[in-house]
XYZ file of C-alpha atoms in Angstrom:
601
model
C 117.474 109.175 144.321
C 118.369 106.002 142.536
C 118.112 106.598 138.859
C 115.585 103.927 137.072
C 116.560 101.851 134.106
C 113.960 103.645 132.232
C 115.434 107.002 132.929
C 118.652 105.696 131.551
C 116.824 104.446 128.488
C 115.217 107.649 127.837
C 118.655 109.566 127.903
C 120.259 107.028 125.872
C 117.914 107.502 122.965
C 119.940 110.619 122.070
C 122.532 108.341 120.372
C 120.210 106.433 118.302
C 116.033 107.806 114.130
C 113.990 110.157 109.736
C 112.074 109.520 106.818
C 111.615 113.042 105.119
C 112.794 116.483 106.021
C 110.386 117.823 108.646
C 110.444 121.183 106.874
C 108.201 119.647 104.182
C 105.474 118.922 106.757
C 103.174 122.178 106.770
C 100.987 122.207 109.616
C 98.989 124.934 111.687
C 99.219 123.299 115.054
C 102.991 123.881 115.810
C 102.815 127.632 115.766
C 99.137 128.393 115.285
C 99.853 129.403 111.616
C 100.564 127.277 108.447
C 104.179 126.618 108.551
C 106.585 123.691 108.388
C 107.315 121.910 111.541
C 110.912 121.483 112.261
C 110.622 118.090 114.084
C 108.585 115.541 112.143
C 108.810 113.012 114.755
C 106.419 114.978 117.091
C 103.751 115.516 114.356
C 100.971 113.235 113.738
C 98.650 114.060 110.667
C 95.438 111.984 110.163
C 93.615 112.960 106.873
C 90.047 111.868 105.686
C 91.308 108.976 103.635
C 93.039 107.519 106.806
C 89.841 107.847 108.797
C 87.598 106.268 106.248
C 89.959 103.335 105.366
C 90.316 102.534 109.197
C 86.718 101.812 109.607
C 87.057 103.186 113.322
C 83.995 104.763 114.886
C 85.682 106.945 117.582
C 88.812 109.042 117.906
C 90.545 106.643 120.398
C 90.251 103.675 118.352
C 91.673 105.667 115.460
C 94.918 106.802 117.406
C 95.451 103.769 119.681
C 97.525 102.028 117.060
C 99.898 105.106 116.634
C 103.205 105.610 118.626
C 103.003 107.555 121.907
C 99.243 107.080 122.165
C 97.424 105.100 125.028
C 93.874 105.357 126.435
C 91.763 104.533 129.340
C 87.868 104.212 128.987
C 85.002 103.848 131.435
C 82.714 102.111 128.791
C 81.881 102.352 125.106
C 82.010 104.981 122.567
C 80.310 107.923 124.380
C 81.582 107.326 127.854
C 84.462 109.131 129.836
C 87.736 108.435 128.080
C 91.459 109.603 128.810
C 93.974 109.892 125.989
C 97.547 109.747 127.147
C 100.419 111.103 125.031
C 103.897 110.049 125.692
C 102.772 108.851 129.108
C 101.189 112.223 130.137
C 97.375 112.450 131.124
C 94.570 113.771 128.973
C 94.249 116.695 131.333
C 97.732 117.580 130.158
C 96.525 117.640 126.605
C 94.984 120.749 124.806
C 92.207 119.802 122.478
C 91.242 122.418 119.625
C 88.276 122.275 117.151
C 89.198 124.263 114.177
C 92.029 126.051 116.330
C 89.496 126.866 119.255
C 90.209 125.611 122.636
C 87.347 123.164 123.745
C 86.743 121.130 126.890
C 85.021 121.192 130.196
C 86.096 124.038 132.405
C 84.554 122.279 135.391
C 86.179 118.949 135.163
C 89.125 119.803 133.026
C 88.480 116.926 130.616
C 87.605 117.052 126.845
C 85.036 114.658 125.577
C 86.325 114.367 122.202
C 84.962 110.818 121.910
C 81.382 112.630 121.549
C 82.600 113.993 118.142
C 81.736 111.278 115.316
C 84.579 110.728 113.056
C 82.220 111.627 110.138
C 82.469 115.299 111.275
C 86.341 115.222 110.935
C 88.336 115.979 107.827
C 91.689 116.160 109.353
C 93.566 115.799 112.697
C 96.821 117.431 113.418
C 98.663 116.351 116.717
C 101.906 117.755 118.180
C 103.439 115.680 120.899
C 105.457 117.574 123.465
C 104.879 120.583 125.371
C 103.617 123.727 123.443
C 102.718 125.872 126.498
C 104.987 128.521 125.097
C 102.743 128.696 122.202
C 99.204 127.977 123.689
C 99.652 128.592 127.431
C 97.921 126.385 130.011
C 97.203 122.710 129.585
C 99.701 122.108 126.667
C 102.140 120.041 128.571
C 101.683 116.594 126.838
C 100.847 118.079 123.317
C 98.104 119.639 121.099
C 95.462 117.912 119.258
C 93.583 120.025 116.548
C 90.392 118.567 114.999
C 89.587 120.307 111.708
C 86.081 120.027 110.284
C 86.356 122.163 107.248
C 86.099 119.900 104.046
C 89.169 120.122 101.782
C 87.673 118.554 98.549
C 84.583 119.413 96.522
C 82.295 116.522 96.975
C 78.733 115.276 97.653
C 78.757 112.034 99.817
C 76.101 110.111 101.700
C 77.347 107.209 104.141
C 75.481 104.611 106.125
C 76.771 102.146 108.854
C 75.563 99.123 110.421
C 77.294 97.259 113.202
C 76.925 95.193 116.368
C 74.880 96.195 119.385
C 72.204 97.755 116.931
C 74.569 100.439 115.830
C 73.214 102.613 112.953
C 74.833 105.744 111.419
C 74.105 108.102 108.522
C 75.842 111.103 107.212
C 75.927 113.643 104.413
C 78.886 115.730 103.475
C 78.799 118.482 100.817
C 80.827 121.403 99.660
C 80.028 123.909 96.936
C 81.885 127.025 95.564
C 80.300 130.081 94.075
C 82.852 132.363 92.821
C 84.883 133.679 95.644
C 82.481 132.069 98.269
C 83.172 128.509 99.618
C 80.676 126.668 101.850
C 80.255 123.382 103.259
C 77.909 121.260 105.298
C 78.246 118.105 107.199
C 75.408 116.272 109.081
C 75.411 113.006 110.813
C 73.599 110.763 113.174
C 74.447 107.641 115.002
C 72.961 105.404 117.745
C 73.644 102.230 119.397
C 72.083 99.916 122.137
C 75.456 99.679 123.780
C 76.530 97.043 126.112
C 76.397 96.625 130.003
C 79.666 98.413 131.010
C 79.497 97.609 134.809
C 77.706 94.195 135.643
C 78.084 94.982 139.417
C 75.608 97.696 139.464
C 72.737 97.426 137.060
C 72.010 94.693 134.547
C 71.304 96.889 131.539
C 72.795 98.015 128.122
C 74.343 101.583 128.206
C 73.489 102.797 124.718
C 74.003 106.273 123.104
C 72.787 108.685 120.450
C 74.911 111.364 118.860
C 73.805 113.974 116.216
C 76.396 116.379 114.712
C 76.556 119.236 112.424
C 79.304 121.085 110.889
C 78.836 124.027 108.579
C 81.054 126.900 107.227
C 81.540 129.645 104.709
C 84.620 131.334 103.324
C 85.158 134.308 101.215
C 88.445 135.006 99.311
C 88.858 138.646 99.513
C 92.110 138.496 97.501
C 94.630 136.207 96.635
C 96.577 136.890 99.826
C 93.511 137.468 102.248
C 90.375 135.406 103.195
C 87.698 135.181 105.856
C 85.822 132.234 107.185
C 83.154 131.092 109.637
C 82.800 127.871 110.962
C 80.313 126.076 113.379
C 80.459 122.698 114.885
C 77.663 121.302 117.109
C 77.424 117.934 118.794
C 74.299 116.844 120.658
C 73.048 113.628 122.005
C 72.550 111.379 124.967
C 73.970 108.128 126.418
C 73.310 105.917 129.454
C 75.915 104.795 131.899
C 76.248 102.851 135.276
C 76.829 104.830 138.308
C 78.786 102.947 140.905
C 77.591 105.400 143.589
C 74.066 104.936 142.789
C 72.043 108.054 141.618
C 71.696 109.465 138.075
C 72.505 107.132 135.158
C 71.546 109.136 132.023
C 73.258 111.923 130.392
C 72.480 114.613 127.596
C 75.204 116.680 126.165
C 75.294 119.839 123.940
C 78.776 120.935 122.723
C 79.482 123.759 120.312
C 82.154 125.743 118.753
C 81.921 128.886 116.741
C 84.816 130.452 114.958
C 85.223 133.616 112.850
C 88.634 133.895 111.179
C 90.727 136.144 108.940
C 93.974 134.913 107.210
C 96.645 137.182 105.516
C 99.316 135.401 103.624
C 102.107 137.246 101.596
C 105.695 136.422 100.646
C 107.042 137.446 104.092
C 104.083 137.678 106.355
C 101.334 134.921 107.821
C 98.730 136.648 109.759
C 95.798 134.745 111.464
C 93.133 136.672 113.537
C 90.327 134.582 115.289
C 87.395 135.184 117.587
C 85.365 132.398 118.785
C 82.702 131.199 121.346
C 82.375 127.610 122.545
C 79.986 125.711 124.830
C 80.138 122.375 126.731
C 77.108 121.366 128.498
C 75.907 118.078 129.974
C 72.798 117.273 131.971
C 72.759 114.215 134.481
C 69.509 112.664 135.510
C 67.648 109.358 135.707
C 66.624 107.048 138.594
C 63.892 109.318 139.535
C 65.450 112.582 138.530
C 63.947 114.053 135.241
C 65.790 116.198 132.732
C 63.302 118.896 133.017
C 63.272 118.887 136.873
C 66.312 118.402 139.137
C 68.841 117.338 136.450
C 72.279 118.703 137.353
C 73.674 120.846 134.503
C 77.517 121.285 134.154
C 78.729 123.391 131.533
C 80.763 126.480 130.606
C 81.037 129.171 127.929
C 84.384 130.102 126.529
C 84.934 133.387 124.673
C 88.288 133.562 122.782
C 90.148 136.115 120.593
C 93.608 135.799 119.290
C 96.021 137.249 116.711
C 99.194 135.295 115.458
C 102.014 136.575 112.971
C 104.734 134.797 111.478
C 107.074 137.384 109.916
C 110.136 136.509 107.668
C 112.999 138.546 108.789
C 115.552 137.005 106.488
C 115.751 133.997 104.200
C 116.584 131.852 107.363
C 115.124 133.680 110.281
C 111.411 134.103 111.203
C 109.835 135.816 114.048
C 106.499 134.531 115.866
C 104.350 136.929 117.640
C 100.740 136.412 119.162
C 98.390 137.675 121.826
C 95.272 136.036 123.104
C 92.431 136.384 125.487
C 89.913 134.033 126.997
C 86.905 134.528 129.232
C 85.219 131.392 130.810
C 81.780 131.595 132.497
C 80.375 128.446 134.156
C 76.850 127.424 133.455
C 75.824 125.046 136.251
C 72.763 124.268 138.411
C 71.612 123.530 140.900
C 75.248 123.327 142.047
C 76.730 126.782 142.826
C 80.606 127.373 142.941
C 82.147 130.135 144.836
C 83.951 131.449 141.730
C 82.116 130.900 138.466
C 84.402 132.821 135.939
C 87.914 133.056 134.827
C 90.008 135.582 132.594
C 93.112 134.720 131.010
C 95.329 137.063 128.688
C 98.476 135.877 127.168
C 101.283 136.963 124.868
C 104.165 135.176 123.138
C 107.256 135.941 121.247
C 109.464 133.337 119.404
C 112.277 133.073 116.804
C 112.815 130.255 114.181
C 115.984 129.636 112.210
C 116.110 127.155 109.428
C 118.678 126.103 107.031
C 119.621 122.724 105.051
C 121.466 121.374 107.881
C 120.045 122.700 111.081
C 116.788 124.218 112.426
C 116.091 125.823 115.756
C 113.176 127.467 117.700
C 113.095 129.556 120.830
C 109.934 130.978 122.392
C 108.436 132.573 125.641
C 104.925 133.261 126.825
C 103.374 135.145 129.716
C 99.839 134.185 130.925
C 97.990 136.445 133.248
C 94.984 134.528 134.858
C 92.366 135.844 137.229
C 92.125 132.706 139.339
C 95.767 131.611 139.618
C 98.165 134.432 138.677
C 100.875 134.807 136.232
C 102.891 132.207 134.639
C 105.870 132.075 132.203
C 106.650 129.274 129.779
C 109.634 128.712 127.725
C 110.604 126.280 124.950
C 113.721 125.623 122.839
C 114.291 122.971 120.267
C 117.171 122.230 117.711
C 117.065 119.830 114.868
C 120.084 118.493 112.972
C 120.040 117.118 109.567
C 123.273 115.191 109.138
C 122.166 113.777 105.672
C 119.118 114.053 103.600
C 117.684 111.081 105.285
C 118.378 111.611 108.922
C 117.097 113.979 111.505
C 118.139 114.384 115.401
C 116.028 116.749 117.595
C 116.437 117.997 120.982
C 113.917 119.903 122.933
C 113.295 121.525 126.321
C 110.278 123.296 127.560
C 108.613 124.580 130.733
C 104.790 124.166 131.024
C 101.955 124.360 133.563
C 98.394 123.273 134.143
C 95.844 125.057 136.247
C 93.335 123.431 138.624
C 89.942 123.142 137.370
C 86.795 124.621 138.789
C 85.915 121.295 140.198
C 89.324 120.966 141.748
C 89.113 124.276 143.549
C 85.494 125.056 144.166
C 83.133 122.061 143.762
C 80.638 122.511 146.789
C 80.748 120.016 149.502
C 77.809 117.705 149.982
C 76.543 114.773 151.880
C 78.707 112.370 149.946
C 81.965 114.470 151.029
C 84.220 117.225 150.010
C 85.916 116.730 146.705
C 87.361 120.244 146.175
C 90.641 121.893 147.456
C 90.922 125.617 147.304
C 94.545 125.260 148.521
C 95.638 123.581 145.269
C 98.621 125.121 143.422
C 99.040 125.299 139.730
C 101.020 122.165 138.345
C 104.281 123.268 136.688
C 106.702 120.870 134.585
C 110.015 120.846 132.712
C 110.045 118.502 129.819
C 113.104 117.222 127.800
C 112.680 115.364 124.495
C 114.923 113.605 122.044
C 113.992 112.295 118.690
C 116.259 110.589 116.001
C 114.945 109.370 112.703
C 116.936 107.469 109.847
C 115.371 106.464 106.623
C 116.727 104.007 104.134
C 116.184 102.699 100.671
C 118.497 99.719 100.550
C 116.260 97.080 101.945
C 113.033 95.991 100.357
C 111.157 99.189 99.254
C 112.537 101.335 102.030
C 111.663 102.186 105.493
C 112.547 104.158 108.445
C 113.392 103.971 112.197
C 112.370 106.261 114.782
C 113.579 106.358 118.376
C 112.094 108.944 120.781
C 112.395 109.719 124.498
C 110.816 112.173 126.686
C 111.323 113.143 130.435
C 108.850 115.162 132.361
C 109.557 116.429 135.809
C 106.420 117.913 137.788
C 106.119 120.127 140.710
C 102.659 120.057 142.355
C 101.317 117.708 140.038
C 97.452 117.670 140.492
C 95.879 114.151 140.984
C 92.961 112.401 142.852
C 93.687 110.434 146.023
C 92.033 107.140 146.752
C 89.248 109.160 148.320
C 88.878 111.131 145.103
C 90.160 114.301 146.755
C 92.257 116.503 144.673
C 95.884 117.065 145.809
C 99.280 118.166 144.791
C 102.079 115.747 144.563
C 105.397 117.265 145.880
C 107.535 115.947 142.918
C 106.788 113.413 140.216
C 108.139 112.330 136.736
C 107.013 110.550 133.815
C 109.601 108.958 131.417
C 108.781 107.673 128.061
C 110.696 106.020 125.330
C 109.501 104.363 122.047
C 111.122 102.863 119.102
C 109.029 102.592 115.701
C 110.140 100.599 112.617
C 108.215 101.423 109.527
C 108.859 99.028 106.631
C 107.711 99.183 102.867
C 108.194 95.488 101.721
C 106.871 96.072 98.146
C 104.177 98.066 96.386
C 101.406 96.127 98.112
C 102.675 95.415 101.699
C 103.830 97.758 104.577
C 104.252 97.353 108.406
C 104.843 99.350 111.359
C 106.252 97.834 114.671
C 106.222 100.138 117.847
C 107.651 99.316 121.283
C 106.996 101.718 124.172
C 108.035 102.183 127.770
C 106.455 104.366 130.384
C 107.367 105.005 133.894
C 105.365 107.624 135.945
C 106.186 107.828 139.495
C 105.285 109.906 142.591
C 108.871 110.802 144.046
C 107.348 111.621 147.471
C 105.974 107.928 148.005
C 107.875 106.015 145.261
C 104.580 104.792 143.983
C 103.643 104.616 140.367
C 101.104 106.789 139.023
C 97.915 105.081 137.866
C 96.631 103.688 134.427
C 99.829 104.162 132.237
C 100.890 100.719 130.976
C 104.349 100.134 131.771
C 105.159 98.532 128.398
C 103.254 98.272 125.156
C 103.720 96.833 121.651
C 101.906 97.675 118.585
C 102.070 95.892 115.056
C 100.248 97.490 112.123
C 100.188 95.588 108.895
C 98.630 96.914 105.642
C 98.001 95.434 102.304
C 96.826 97.170 99.016
C 95.997 95.643 95.622
C 93.875 97.480 93.033
C 90.425 98.106 94.566
C 91.133 96.129 97.790
C 92.824 97.178 100.885
C 93.123 95.679 104.267
C 94.756 96.367 107.608
C 95.704 94.452 110.723
C 96.348 96.171 114.173
C 97.644 94.036 116.949
C 98.186 95.874 120.217
C 99.756 94.531 123.490
C 99.155 96.578 126.672
C 101.203 95.430 129.620
C 100.151 95.697 133.187
C 99.183 99.337 134.464
C 99.078 100.351 138.027
C 95.728 101.325 139.543
C 94.721 103.848 142.218
C 94.349 100.982 144.811
C 97.854 99.945 144.458
C 97.048 96.916 142.439
C 97.705 96.301 138.808
C 95.348 96.374 135.795
C 95.757 93.227 133.903
C 97.610 93.057 130.524
C 95.733 92.369 127.438
C 96.189 91.856 123.746
C 93.787 93.413 121.139
C 93.478 92.275 117.404
C 91.558 94.565 114.935
C 90.973 93.993 111.377
C 89.570 96.174 108.611
C 89.277 96.072 104.917
C 88.028 98.449 102.078
C 86.774 97.575 98.644
C 86.562 100.476 96.224
C 83.626 99.159 93.991
C 83.789 102.014 91.763
C 84.990 105.688 91.552
C 81.789 106.690 93.443
C 81.159 103.746 95.771
C 83.149 101.849 98.480
C 82.603 99.513 101.325
C 84.723 99.471 104.509
C 84.329 96.663 107.139
C 86.098 96.659 110.758
C 86.190 94.174 113.313
C 87.592 95.394 116.878
C 88.652 93.044 119.647
C 88.494 89.996 117.177
C 89.357 87.359 119.850
C 86.487 88.891 122.044
C 89.128 89.521 124.738
C 87.664 90.576 128.264
C 89.681 93.403 129.598
C 89.626 96.848 131.385
C 91.534 99.862 131.208
C 89.851 101.418 134.289
C 89.062 99.018 137.301
C 85.366 98.149 137.536
C 84.561 99.051 133.782
C 84.431 96.439 131.233
C 85.608 97.284 127.847
C 83.763 96.394 124.685
C 83.836 92.753 123.519
C 84.049 91.786 120.038
C 82.583 94.663 117.603
C 81.869 94.625 113.998
C 80.694 97.256 111.435
C 80.294 97.908 107.947
C 80.166 101.354 106.186
C 79.021 102.202 102.597
C 80.060 105.510 100.928
C 78.607 107.006 97.789
C 79.835 110.136 96.137
C 77.862 112.102 93.658
């Protein structure tokens, strides 16, 4: 097959990017224990300060300005959304809450937009396949949402915004000797807007209620135990293009019990948890207490991970985990309503001042789709103190969902396919970063490329019937220029290219923008700070064979630190009130503004 120009661009990035040595970036997401990442270009960390100063009111608005992230949405804050990482679909992204796998076992999606940002303390993301660490669904990357508070504080916050948006939250943390406790509660609601004028002339509002709570106990300087609970409940309206129900309630929960041992030569994490995701669809004559459709599942998980320092430069990573999934649905009944998965992994890491390398392998045994093996290798060179050149290669897989395999046929048609095979992939990546301090106040340039080859990729055809594509690929490339102009001004310019293609037909795969440009400018002076986000999203193929029109978004935010205890943050999204879609038939929100006040005591 003729090699595309984008393929060449991806491969050429090996010759062209670093700001700090990646071994300074300690995260838990790369290896399931707190350890430095060897490739900083693949790591994105968003802390509480980033969340507050952005003024964003959902995870997708928060991440959309960062390199490698795109999204598609079927409406406003609570409605179904899809996060693309390096051009790969959200179903190929593994989402965690406090390290625990979350998401719908029926649809395979993870409705993280239902988690209010007020509940989140920190977000760790690794771009690129980590199936050799986490198993299924980690082809595009892993997103870990952390709710445990990092700082001792008592804080109340209130928000008012467009569309009758109102929100309030309380965050508190207290320490009693060796016992640490925290509590975070929030409520927000909005009248919303009409996301589909062709069906019903109404506003599609929402309400979200959240609770995070936890307790930790320091057994000794090396050992600790903790328990975390995260609950999201609420409701929202939606427009149903097929008629029928148009309201939904949701109830998502994640419970975690963890143990940590940290000595000079050993880090050990053990975790057990239970998660629920449940949603009820009703309306248009169907009542919640009557014939409402319940789609949900319960996940029970247990895992243990150890990172052992064999020498000064060599470490061994070993882990085992088990997961049981049980469907909670009515009145729909599936032929198969449970799944068991057992997995184990072994990896070796080498680090030195000039080179770092990782190699790992994992085996998964699943009751529904059998045995799969995943591998990853990566090597990072540090030619100088301010340069990093990384290469990676991995194999990964994604299992069909319960809906893909077993959703019962109805009067509307048959939307399941029991002959589906698991999706497999091989992914290559290259990242080069170079930092400099001889222009203005310093900066860095990062060039990244990724090529993903798929066998039996799972997609829905034009009739919404799940099928396997024989062979397909996704090529992605990006260039990021980050510049500090002086103590007050800094900017970030990002250019991205994506090509996702079905090799059997030659057609592009839907909804990935072919080109995207992002400009982020920030200014800080004393108690004032402000930010501008300018995003251009080029045309994207649609399922029908047409293209989704390109658009430009302009977002502004500003924060005033009135005192040590009180701050105000304002944000305007889609300043020019641009009409656009990321999913055909679903209008995106127009101009939206909100103001948030925070008081600490």
